[in-house]
Tab-separated table of C-alpha atoms and ligand atoms in Angstrom:
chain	number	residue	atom	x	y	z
L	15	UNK	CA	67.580	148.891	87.131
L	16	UNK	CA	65.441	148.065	84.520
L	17	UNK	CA	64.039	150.148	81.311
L	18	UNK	CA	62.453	148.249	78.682
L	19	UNK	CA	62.034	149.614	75.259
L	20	UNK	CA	58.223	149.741	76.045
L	21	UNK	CA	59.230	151.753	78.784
L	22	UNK	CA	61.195	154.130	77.182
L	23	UNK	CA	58.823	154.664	74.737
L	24	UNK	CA	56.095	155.977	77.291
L	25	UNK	CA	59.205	157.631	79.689
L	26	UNK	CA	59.657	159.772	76.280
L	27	UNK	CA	56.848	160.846	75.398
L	28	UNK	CA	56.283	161.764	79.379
L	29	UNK	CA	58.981	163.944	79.194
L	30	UNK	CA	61.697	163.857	76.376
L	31	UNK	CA	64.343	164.359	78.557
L	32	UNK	CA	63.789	161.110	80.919
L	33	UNK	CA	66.401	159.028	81.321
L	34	UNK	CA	66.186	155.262	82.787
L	35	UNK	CA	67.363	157.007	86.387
L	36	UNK	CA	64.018	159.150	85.937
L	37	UNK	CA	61.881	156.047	85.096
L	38	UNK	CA	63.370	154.292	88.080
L	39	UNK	CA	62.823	156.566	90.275
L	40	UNK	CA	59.251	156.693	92.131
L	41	UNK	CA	59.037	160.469	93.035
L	42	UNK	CA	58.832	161.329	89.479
L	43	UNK	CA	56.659	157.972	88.530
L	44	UNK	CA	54.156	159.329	90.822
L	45	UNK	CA	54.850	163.369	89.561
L	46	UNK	CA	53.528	161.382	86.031
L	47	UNK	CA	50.919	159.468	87.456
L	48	UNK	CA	48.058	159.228	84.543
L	49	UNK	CA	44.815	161.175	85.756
L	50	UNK	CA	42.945	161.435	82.420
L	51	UNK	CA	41.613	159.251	80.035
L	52	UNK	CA	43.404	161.698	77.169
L	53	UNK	CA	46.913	161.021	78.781
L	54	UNK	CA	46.323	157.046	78.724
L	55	UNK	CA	45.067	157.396	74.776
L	56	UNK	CA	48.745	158.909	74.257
L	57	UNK	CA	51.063	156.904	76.353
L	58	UNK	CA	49.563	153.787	74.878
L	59	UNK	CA	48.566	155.007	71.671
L	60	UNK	CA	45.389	153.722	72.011
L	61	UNK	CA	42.200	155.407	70.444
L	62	UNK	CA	39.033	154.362	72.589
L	63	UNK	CA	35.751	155.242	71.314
L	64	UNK	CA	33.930	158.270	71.921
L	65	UNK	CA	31.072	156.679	73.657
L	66	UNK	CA	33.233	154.458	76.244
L	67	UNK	CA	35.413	157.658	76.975
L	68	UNK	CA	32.095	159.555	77.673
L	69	UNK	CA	30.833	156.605	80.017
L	70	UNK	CA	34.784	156.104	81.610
L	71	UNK	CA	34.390	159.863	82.489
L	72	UNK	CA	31.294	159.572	84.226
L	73	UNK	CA	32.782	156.735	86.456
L	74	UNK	CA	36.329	158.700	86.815
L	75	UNK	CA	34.259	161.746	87.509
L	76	UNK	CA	32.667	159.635	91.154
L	77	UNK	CA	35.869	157.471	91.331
L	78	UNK	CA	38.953	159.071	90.193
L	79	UNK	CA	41.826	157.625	88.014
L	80	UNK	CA	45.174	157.249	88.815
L	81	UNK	CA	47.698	154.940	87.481
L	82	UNK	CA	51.821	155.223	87.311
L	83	UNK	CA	53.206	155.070	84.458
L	84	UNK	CA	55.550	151.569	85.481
L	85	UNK	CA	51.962	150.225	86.123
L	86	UNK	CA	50.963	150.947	82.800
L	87	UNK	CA	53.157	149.624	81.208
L	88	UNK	CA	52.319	146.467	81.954
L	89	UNK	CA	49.201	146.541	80.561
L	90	UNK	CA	49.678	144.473	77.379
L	91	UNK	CA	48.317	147.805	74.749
L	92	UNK	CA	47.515	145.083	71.925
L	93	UNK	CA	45.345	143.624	74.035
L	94	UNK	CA	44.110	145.947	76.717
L	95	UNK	CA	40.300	145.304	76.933
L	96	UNK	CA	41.221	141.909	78.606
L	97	UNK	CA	44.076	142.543	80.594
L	98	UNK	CA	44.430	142.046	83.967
L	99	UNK	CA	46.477	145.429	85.176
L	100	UNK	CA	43.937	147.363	82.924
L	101	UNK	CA	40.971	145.919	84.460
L	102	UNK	CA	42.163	146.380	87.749
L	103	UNK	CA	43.198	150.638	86.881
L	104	UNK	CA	40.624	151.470	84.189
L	105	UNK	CA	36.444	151.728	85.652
L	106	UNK	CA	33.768	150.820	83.683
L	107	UNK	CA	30.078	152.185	83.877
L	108	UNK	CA	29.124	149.554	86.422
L	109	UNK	CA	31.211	150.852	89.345
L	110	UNK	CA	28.290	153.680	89.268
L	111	UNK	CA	25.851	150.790	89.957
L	112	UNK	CA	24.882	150.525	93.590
L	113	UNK	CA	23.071	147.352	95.189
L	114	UNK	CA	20.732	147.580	97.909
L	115	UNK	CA	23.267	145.158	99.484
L	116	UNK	CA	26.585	147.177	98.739
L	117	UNK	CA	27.146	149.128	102.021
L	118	UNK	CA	30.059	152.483	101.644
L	119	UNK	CA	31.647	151.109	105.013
L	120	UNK	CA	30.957	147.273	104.786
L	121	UNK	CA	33.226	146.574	107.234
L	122	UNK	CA	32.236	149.282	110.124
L	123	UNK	CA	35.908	150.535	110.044
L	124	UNK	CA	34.655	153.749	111.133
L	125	UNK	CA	32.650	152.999	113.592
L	126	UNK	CA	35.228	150.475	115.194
L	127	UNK	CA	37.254	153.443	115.632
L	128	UNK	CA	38.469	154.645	119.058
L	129	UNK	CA	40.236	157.716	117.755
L	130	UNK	CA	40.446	158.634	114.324
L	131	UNK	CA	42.952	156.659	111.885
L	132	UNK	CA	42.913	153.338	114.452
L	133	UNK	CA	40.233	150.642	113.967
L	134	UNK	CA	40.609	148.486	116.964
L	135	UNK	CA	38.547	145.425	116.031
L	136	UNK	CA	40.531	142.516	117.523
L	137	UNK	CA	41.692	141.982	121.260
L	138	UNK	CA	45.472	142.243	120.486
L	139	UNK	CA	45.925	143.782	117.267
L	140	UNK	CA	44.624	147.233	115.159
L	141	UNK	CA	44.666	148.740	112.351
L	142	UNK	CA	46.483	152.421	112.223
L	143	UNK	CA	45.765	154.058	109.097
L	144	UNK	CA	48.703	156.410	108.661
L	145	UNK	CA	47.904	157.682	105.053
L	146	UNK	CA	45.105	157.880	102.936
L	147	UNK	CA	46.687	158.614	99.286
L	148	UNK	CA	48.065	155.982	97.354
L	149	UNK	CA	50.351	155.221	94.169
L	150	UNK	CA	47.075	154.450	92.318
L	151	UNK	CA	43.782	154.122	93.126
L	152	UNK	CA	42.661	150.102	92.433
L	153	UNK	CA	39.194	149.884	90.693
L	154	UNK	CA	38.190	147.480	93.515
L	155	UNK	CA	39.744	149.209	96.413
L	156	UNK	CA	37.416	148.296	99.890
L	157	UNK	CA	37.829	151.983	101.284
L	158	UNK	CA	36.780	153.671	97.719
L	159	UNK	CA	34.962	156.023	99.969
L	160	UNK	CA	37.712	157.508	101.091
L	161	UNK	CA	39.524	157.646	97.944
L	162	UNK	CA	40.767	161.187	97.130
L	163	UNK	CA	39.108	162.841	99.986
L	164	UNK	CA	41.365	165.506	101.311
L	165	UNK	CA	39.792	165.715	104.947
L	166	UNK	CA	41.509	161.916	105.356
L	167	UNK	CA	44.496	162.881	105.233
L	168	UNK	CA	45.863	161.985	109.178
L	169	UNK	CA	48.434	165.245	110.402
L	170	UNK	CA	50.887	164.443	112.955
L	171	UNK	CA	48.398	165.765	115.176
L	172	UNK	CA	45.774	162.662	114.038
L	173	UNK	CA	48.938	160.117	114.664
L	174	UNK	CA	50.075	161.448	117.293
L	175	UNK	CA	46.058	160.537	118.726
L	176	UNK	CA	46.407	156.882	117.364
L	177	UNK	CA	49.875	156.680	119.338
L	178	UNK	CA	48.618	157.633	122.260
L	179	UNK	CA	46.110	155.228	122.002
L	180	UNK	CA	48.001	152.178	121.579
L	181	UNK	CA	49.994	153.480	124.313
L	182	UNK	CA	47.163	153.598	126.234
L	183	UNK	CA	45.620	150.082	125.602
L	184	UNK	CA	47.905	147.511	126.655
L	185	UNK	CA	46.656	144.738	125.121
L	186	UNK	CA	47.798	145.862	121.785
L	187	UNK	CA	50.778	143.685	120.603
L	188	UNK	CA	50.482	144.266	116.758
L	189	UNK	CA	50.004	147.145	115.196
L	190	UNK	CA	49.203	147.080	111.263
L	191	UNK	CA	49.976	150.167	109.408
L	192	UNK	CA	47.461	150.726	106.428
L	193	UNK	CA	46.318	153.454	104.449
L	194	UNK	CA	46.161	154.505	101.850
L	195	UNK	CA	49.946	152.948	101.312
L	196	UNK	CA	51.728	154.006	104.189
L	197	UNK	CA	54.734	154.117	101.688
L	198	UNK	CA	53.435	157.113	100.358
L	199	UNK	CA	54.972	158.854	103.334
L	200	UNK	CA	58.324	160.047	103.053
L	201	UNK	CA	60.983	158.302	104.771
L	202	UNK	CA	61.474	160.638	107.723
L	203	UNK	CA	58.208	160.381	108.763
L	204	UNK	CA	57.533	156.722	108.433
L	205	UNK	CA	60.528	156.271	110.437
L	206	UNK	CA	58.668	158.460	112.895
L	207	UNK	CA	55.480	156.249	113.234
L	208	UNK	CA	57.973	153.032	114.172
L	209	UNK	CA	60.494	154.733	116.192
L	210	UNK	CA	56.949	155.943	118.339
L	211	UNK	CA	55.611	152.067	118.477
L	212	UNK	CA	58.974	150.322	118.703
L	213	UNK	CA	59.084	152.875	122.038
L	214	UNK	CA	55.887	151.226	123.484
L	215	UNK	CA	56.930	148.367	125.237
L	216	UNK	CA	54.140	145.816	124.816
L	217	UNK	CA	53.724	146.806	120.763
L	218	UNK	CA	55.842	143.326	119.929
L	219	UNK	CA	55.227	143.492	115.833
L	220	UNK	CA	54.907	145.844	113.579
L	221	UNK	CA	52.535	145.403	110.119
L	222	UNK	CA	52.833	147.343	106.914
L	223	UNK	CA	50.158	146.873	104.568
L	224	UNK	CA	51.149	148.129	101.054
L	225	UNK	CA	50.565	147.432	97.107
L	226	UNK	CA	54.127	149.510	96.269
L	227	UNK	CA	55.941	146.452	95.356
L	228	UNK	CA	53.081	145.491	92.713
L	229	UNK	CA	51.831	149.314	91.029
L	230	UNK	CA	55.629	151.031	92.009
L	231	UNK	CA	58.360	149.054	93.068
L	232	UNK	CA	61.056	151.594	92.846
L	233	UNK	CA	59.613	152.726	96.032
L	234	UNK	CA	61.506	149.557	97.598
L	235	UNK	CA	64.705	151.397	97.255
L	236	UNK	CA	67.861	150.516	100.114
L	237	UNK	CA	67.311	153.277	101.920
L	238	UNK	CA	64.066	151.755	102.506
L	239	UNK	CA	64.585	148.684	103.509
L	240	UNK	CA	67.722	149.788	105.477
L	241	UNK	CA	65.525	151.888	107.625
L	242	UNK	CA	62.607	149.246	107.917
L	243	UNK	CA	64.839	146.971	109.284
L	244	UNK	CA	66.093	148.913	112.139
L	245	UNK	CA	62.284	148.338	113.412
L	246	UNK	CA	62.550	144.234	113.034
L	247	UNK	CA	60.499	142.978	113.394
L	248	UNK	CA	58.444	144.716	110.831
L	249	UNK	CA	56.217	142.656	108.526
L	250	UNK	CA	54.951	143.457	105.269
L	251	UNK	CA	52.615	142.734	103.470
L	252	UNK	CA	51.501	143.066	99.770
L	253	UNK	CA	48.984	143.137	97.274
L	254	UNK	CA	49.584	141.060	93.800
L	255	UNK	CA	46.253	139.603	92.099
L	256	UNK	CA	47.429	137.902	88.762
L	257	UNK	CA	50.715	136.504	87.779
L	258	UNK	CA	51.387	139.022	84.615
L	259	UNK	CA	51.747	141.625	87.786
L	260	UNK	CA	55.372	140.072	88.715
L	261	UNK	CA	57.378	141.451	86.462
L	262	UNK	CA	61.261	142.151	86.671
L	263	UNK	CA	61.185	144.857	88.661
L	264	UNK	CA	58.673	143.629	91.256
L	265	UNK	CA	60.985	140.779	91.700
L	266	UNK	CA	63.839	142.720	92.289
L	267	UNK	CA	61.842	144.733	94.812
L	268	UNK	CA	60.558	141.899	97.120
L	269	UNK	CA	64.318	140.376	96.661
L	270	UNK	CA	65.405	143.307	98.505
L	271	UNK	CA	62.776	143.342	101.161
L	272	UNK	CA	63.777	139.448	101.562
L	273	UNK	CA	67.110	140.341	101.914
L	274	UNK	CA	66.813	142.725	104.369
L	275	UNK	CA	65.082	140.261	106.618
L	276	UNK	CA	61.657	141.848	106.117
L	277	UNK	CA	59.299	138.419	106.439
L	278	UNK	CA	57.101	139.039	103.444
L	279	UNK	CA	53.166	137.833	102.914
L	280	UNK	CA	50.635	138.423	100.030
L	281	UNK	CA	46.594	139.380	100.328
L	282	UNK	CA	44.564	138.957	96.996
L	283	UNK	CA	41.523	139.693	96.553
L	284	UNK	CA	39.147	137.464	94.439
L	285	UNK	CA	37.895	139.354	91.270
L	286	UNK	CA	35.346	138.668	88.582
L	287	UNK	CA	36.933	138.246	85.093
L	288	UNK	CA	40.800	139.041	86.799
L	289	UNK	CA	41.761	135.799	88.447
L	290	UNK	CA	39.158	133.849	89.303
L	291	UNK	CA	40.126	131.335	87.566
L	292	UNK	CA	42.200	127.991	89.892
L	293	UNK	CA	45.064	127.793	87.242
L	294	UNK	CA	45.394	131.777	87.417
L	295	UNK	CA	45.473	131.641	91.088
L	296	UNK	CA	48.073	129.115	91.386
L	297	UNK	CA	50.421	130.728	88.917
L	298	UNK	CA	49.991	133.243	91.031
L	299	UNK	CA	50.864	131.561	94.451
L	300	UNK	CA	54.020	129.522	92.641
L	301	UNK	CA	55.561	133.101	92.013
L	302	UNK	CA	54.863	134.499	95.114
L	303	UNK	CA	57.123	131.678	96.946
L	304	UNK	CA	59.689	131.596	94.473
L	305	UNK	CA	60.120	134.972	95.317
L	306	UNK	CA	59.503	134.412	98.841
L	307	UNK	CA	56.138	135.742	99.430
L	308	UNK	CA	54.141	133.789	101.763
L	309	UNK	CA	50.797	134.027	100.763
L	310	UNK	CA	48.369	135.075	103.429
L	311	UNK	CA	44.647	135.847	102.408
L	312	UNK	CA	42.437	135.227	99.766
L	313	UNK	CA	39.697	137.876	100.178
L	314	UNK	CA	36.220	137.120	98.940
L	315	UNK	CA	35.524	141.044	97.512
L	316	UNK	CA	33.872	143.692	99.884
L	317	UNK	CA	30.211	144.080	99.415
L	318	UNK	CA	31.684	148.502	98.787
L	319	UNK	CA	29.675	150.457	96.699
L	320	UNK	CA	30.812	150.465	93.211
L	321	UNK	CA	32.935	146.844	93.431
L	322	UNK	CA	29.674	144.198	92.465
L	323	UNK	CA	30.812	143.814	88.879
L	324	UNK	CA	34.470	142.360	90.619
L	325	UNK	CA	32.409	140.035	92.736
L	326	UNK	CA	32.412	136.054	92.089
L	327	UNK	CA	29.954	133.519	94.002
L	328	UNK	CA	31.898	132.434	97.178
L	329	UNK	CA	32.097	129.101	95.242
L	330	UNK	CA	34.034	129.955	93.426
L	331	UNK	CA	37.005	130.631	96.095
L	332	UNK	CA	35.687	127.183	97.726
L	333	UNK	CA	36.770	126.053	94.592
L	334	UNK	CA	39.983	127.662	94.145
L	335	UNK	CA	40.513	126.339	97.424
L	336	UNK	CA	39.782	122.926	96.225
L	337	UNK	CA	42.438	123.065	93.900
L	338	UNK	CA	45.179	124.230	95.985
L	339	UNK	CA	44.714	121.804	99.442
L	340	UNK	CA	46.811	119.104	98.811
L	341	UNK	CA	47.286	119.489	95.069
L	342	UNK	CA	50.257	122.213	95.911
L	343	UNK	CA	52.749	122.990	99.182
L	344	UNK	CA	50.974	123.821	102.244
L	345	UNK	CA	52.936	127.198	102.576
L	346	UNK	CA	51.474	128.063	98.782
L	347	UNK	CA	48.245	128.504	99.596
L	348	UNK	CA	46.453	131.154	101.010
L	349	UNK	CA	43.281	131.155	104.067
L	350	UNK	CA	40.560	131.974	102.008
L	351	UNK	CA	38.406	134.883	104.064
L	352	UNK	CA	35.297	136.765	103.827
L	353	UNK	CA	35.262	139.626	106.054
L	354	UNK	CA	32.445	139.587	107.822
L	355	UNK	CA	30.125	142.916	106.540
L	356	UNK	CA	29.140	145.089	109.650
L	357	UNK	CA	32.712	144.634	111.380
L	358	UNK	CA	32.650	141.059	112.298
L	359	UNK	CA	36.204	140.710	111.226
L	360	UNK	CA	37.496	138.191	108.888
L	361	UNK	CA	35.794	134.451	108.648
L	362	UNK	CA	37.828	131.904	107.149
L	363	UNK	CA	36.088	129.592	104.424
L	364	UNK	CA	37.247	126.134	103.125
L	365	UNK	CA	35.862	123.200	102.002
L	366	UNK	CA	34.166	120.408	104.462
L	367	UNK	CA	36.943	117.623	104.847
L	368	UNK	CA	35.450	115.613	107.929
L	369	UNK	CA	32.782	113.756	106.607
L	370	UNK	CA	31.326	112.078	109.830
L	371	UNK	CA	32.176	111.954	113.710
L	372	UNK	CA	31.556	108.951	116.489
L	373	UNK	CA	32.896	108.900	120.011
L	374	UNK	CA	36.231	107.643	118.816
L	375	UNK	CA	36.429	107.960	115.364
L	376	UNK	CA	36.644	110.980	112.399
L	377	UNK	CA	36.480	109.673	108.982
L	378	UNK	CA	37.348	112.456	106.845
L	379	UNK	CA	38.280	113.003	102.922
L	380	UNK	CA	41.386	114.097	101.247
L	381	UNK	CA	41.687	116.196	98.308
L	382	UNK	CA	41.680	112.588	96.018
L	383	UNK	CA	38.421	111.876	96.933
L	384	UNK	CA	39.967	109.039	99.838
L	385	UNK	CA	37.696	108.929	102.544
L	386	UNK	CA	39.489	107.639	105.481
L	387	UNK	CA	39.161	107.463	109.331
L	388	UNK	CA	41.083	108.740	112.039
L	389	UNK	CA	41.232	106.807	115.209
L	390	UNK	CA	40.872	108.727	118.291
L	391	UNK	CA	42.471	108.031	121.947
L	392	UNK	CA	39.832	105.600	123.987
L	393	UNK	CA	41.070	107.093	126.766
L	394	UNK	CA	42.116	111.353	127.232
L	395	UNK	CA	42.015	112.242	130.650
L	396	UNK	CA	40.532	115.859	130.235
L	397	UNK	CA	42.511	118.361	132.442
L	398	UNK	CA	39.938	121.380	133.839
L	399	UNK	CA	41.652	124.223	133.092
L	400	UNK	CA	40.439	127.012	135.051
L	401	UNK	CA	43.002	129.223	134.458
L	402	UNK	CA	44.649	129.358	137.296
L	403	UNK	CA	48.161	128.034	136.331
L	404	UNK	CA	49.641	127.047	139.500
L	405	UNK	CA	47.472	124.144	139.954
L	406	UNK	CA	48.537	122.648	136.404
L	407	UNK	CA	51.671	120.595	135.289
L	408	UNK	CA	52.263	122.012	131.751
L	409	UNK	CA	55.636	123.907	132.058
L	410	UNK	CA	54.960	127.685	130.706
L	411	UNK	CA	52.925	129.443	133.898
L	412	UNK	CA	51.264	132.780	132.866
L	413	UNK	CA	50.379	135.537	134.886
L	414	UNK	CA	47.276	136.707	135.394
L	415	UNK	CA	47.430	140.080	135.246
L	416	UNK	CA	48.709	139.513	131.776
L	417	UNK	CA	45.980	137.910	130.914
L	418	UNK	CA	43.268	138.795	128.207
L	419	UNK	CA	39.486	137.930	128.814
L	420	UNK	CA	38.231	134.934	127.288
L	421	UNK	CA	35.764	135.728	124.709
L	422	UNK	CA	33.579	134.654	121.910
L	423	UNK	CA	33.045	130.986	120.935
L	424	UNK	CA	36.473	130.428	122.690
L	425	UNK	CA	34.241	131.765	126.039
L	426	UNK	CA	31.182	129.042	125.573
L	427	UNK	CA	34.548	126.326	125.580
L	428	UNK	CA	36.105	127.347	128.666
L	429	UNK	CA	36.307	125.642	131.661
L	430	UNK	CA	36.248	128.962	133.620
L	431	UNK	CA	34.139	131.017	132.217
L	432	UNK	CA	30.198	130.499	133.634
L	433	UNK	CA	29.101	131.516	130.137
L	434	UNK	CA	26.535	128.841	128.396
L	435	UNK	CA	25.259	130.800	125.554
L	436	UNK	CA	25.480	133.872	123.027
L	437	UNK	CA	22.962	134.946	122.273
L	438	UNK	CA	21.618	138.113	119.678
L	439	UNK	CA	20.741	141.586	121.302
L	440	UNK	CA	16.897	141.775	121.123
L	441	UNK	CA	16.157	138.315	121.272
L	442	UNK	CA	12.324	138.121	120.761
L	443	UNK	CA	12.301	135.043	122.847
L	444	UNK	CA	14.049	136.508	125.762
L	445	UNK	CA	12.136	139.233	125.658
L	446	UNK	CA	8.739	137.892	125.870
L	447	UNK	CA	10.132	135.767	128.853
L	448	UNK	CA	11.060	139.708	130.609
L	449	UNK	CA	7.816	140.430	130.412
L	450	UNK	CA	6.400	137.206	131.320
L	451	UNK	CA	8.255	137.740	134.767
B	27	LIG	C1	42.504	142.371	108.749
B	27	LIG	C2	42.503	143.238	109.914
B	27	LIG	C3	43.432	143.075	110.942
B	27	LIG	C4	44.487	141.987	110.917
B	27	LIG	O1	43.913	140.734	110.934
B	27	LIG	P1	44.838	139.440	110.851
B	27	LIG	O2	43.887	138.318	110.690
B	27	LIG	O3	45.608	139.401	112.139
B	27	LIG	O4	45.742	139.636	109.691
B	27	LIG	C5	43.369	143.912	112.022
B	27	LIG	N1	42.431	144.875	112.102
B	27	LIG	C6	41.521	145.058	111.135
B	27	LIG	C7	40.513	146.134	111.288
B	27	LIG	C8	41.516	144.255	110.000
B	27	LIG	O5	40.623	144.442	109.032
């Protein structure tokens, strides 16, 4: 357990008679969450002026505050303006700012909703959101609409709806828990959710989504993890943004998700004036895998309401990306994604590495600058695959009843679909041609 002196100092003034147990333990972090701007001016001793307190309360007023007190106390108080943690807990005036372009669902999550709490947006996989209060509420949290809003808060009556569902649709082999931080649940009732979808027998994997191990990692405790694992395999997956956010404790809590065999991944999001920055980023991605964090996704931010002072050109994660392909390990590096606004799901961006293209040759570019070319066979004898596995010589045979529709771009490249094209709904071409007929 840890319980530095800054710690202590802010554990004391909470409540004189905390002890390092209290301070370690994440019932009573969140019991002392910080809600007002007058409760951050005395844990950190800071004075902030009276007219940025008037224009933080107009924000916090549309967007509440909430921050635990482990969280802030990383914030580095001598330096606050331009620290990371406070930048990412603390809103400034231009949250209230809303673009033409800034949408409050940009990503259609509610209307790619099947029953309330599940966003089914992929064949195989969906999203179940099983809580909708978390530890703290992130400045440039994607679902800011829902933020606070009591009538989100899923009963056992809403989950048992999203069960049913994925009981329902077989095609659903993964189901990602989200939120909220579907930590926030107690125990018992987490254990609930996974002892329902480790019953249905084509759910193979189960997700959690949570930002515990960054804004209150005593939640990790071994009753935790010793209940998470019964579910294996259970993945999880966190939320760090800038280097200065693992700290001691975080360490120690993703060491004991690691060592309960919980396979552990990373999503960032790309933020203005936080880490957007290619040295930042790869601090960031060298502590993740020392601590064995695989990192996952670099999201470009959301076009949300409220979020366009956190938002960088997207070359600037081209160019993070740039810096990271080849220049550190392959498993250090994230797939940089923008999801797509109106539910299109997530599109992954990179930069170009094939230069050119003939009938036998790629010459492509590595991250020196080397421009090279690949030779390709003269001769591939193209096997038709029209799905019908008994006529083909590859070993694995599928069935297929099992089988999934071909769709999208993967459709136009089958051999047995008779799909040529995709084309938009209310084509102006194809619709003259209707009435041409
Ligand atoms: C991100 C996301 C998923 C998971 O996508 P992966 O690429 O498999 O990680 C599933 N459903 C929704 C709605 C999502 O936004």
């Amino acid at each position: 357990m840890i319980y530095t002196k800054k710690q202590e100092i802010i554990s004391k003034k909470i409540d004189p008679n905390s002890n390092k147990g209290d301070w370690n333990n994440w019932k009573w972090q969140l019991k002392h969450s910080i809600k007002t701007i007058e409760q951050f001016e005395y844990l950190s001793g800071i004075k902030l002026s009276d007219s940025i307190k008037a224009s933080m309360k107009k924000t916090f007023d549309h967007f509440p505050l909430s921050i635990t007190p482990y969280y802030l106390s990383v914030i580095d108080f001598n330096n606050y303006e331009f620290d990371p943690v406070f930048k990412q807990s603390f809103g400034t005036p231009s949250e209230l700012q809303v673009l033409k372009s800034d949408h409050q669902d940009p990503l259609s999550e509610d209307s790619d909703s099947p029953v309330k709490g599940i966003t089914h947006r992929y064949p195989d996989r969906v999203m179940f959101h099983i809580s909708n209060i978390c530890s703290m509420y992130c400045r440039h949290c994607t679902r800011k609409r829902k933020v606070g809003d009591v009538d989100c808060i899923p009963s056992k009556v809403d989950l048992l709806k999203g069960i049913q569902y994925i009981t329902e649709t077989k095609q659903v082999r993964d189901v990602l828990l989200s939120g909220g931080d579907p930590l926030m649940l107690p125990d018992d009732m987490l254990e609930w959710v996974l002892q329902e979808l480790t019953k249905i027998p084509h759910v193979e994997i189960i997700r959690i989504g949570t930002r515990m191990p960054v804004v209150l990692p005593y939640r990790i405790t071994d009753d935790l993890v010793n209940m998470l694992r019964k579910y294996n395999p259970v993945w999880v997956n966190t939320h760090f943004n800038h280097p200065k956010e693992i700290t001691t404790s975080s360490c120690l809590a993703l060491k004991r998700l690691a060592d309960g065999g919980l396979p552990l991944g990373n999503q960032s999001v790309l933020l203005a004036d936080v880490n957007d920055c290619p040295r930042i980023m790869k601090s960031l991605l060298h502590k993740l895998v020392q601590n064995r964090v695989r990192p996952y996704y670099l999201y470009q931010c959301d076009l949300s309401e409220g979020l366009s002072h956190f938002r960088t050109p997207v070359g600037k994660g081209i160019e993070i990306m740039e810096s990271l392909i080849g220049h550190t390990s392959g498993f250090a590096r994230p797939t940089y994604v923008i999801d797509a606004p109106g539910g299109g799901g997530k599109v992954p961006v990179m930069p170009n590495y094939i230069i050119s293209w003939s009938t036998n040759k790629v010459v492509l570019r590595n991250y020196e600058g080397v421009i090279t070319t690949y030779k390709e066979p003269d001769s591939y004898e193209a096997r038709l695959c029209d799905r019908n596995c008994e006529d083909c010589n590859l070993e694995l045979k599928f069935d297929a009843d099992e089988e999934i529709a071909e769709s999208g771009i993967n459709e136009l490249l089958s051999d047995a679909s008779d799909r040529i094209a995709l084309i938009p709904e209310n084509n102006p071409r194809l619709k003259r041609r209707k009435n041409d007929v």
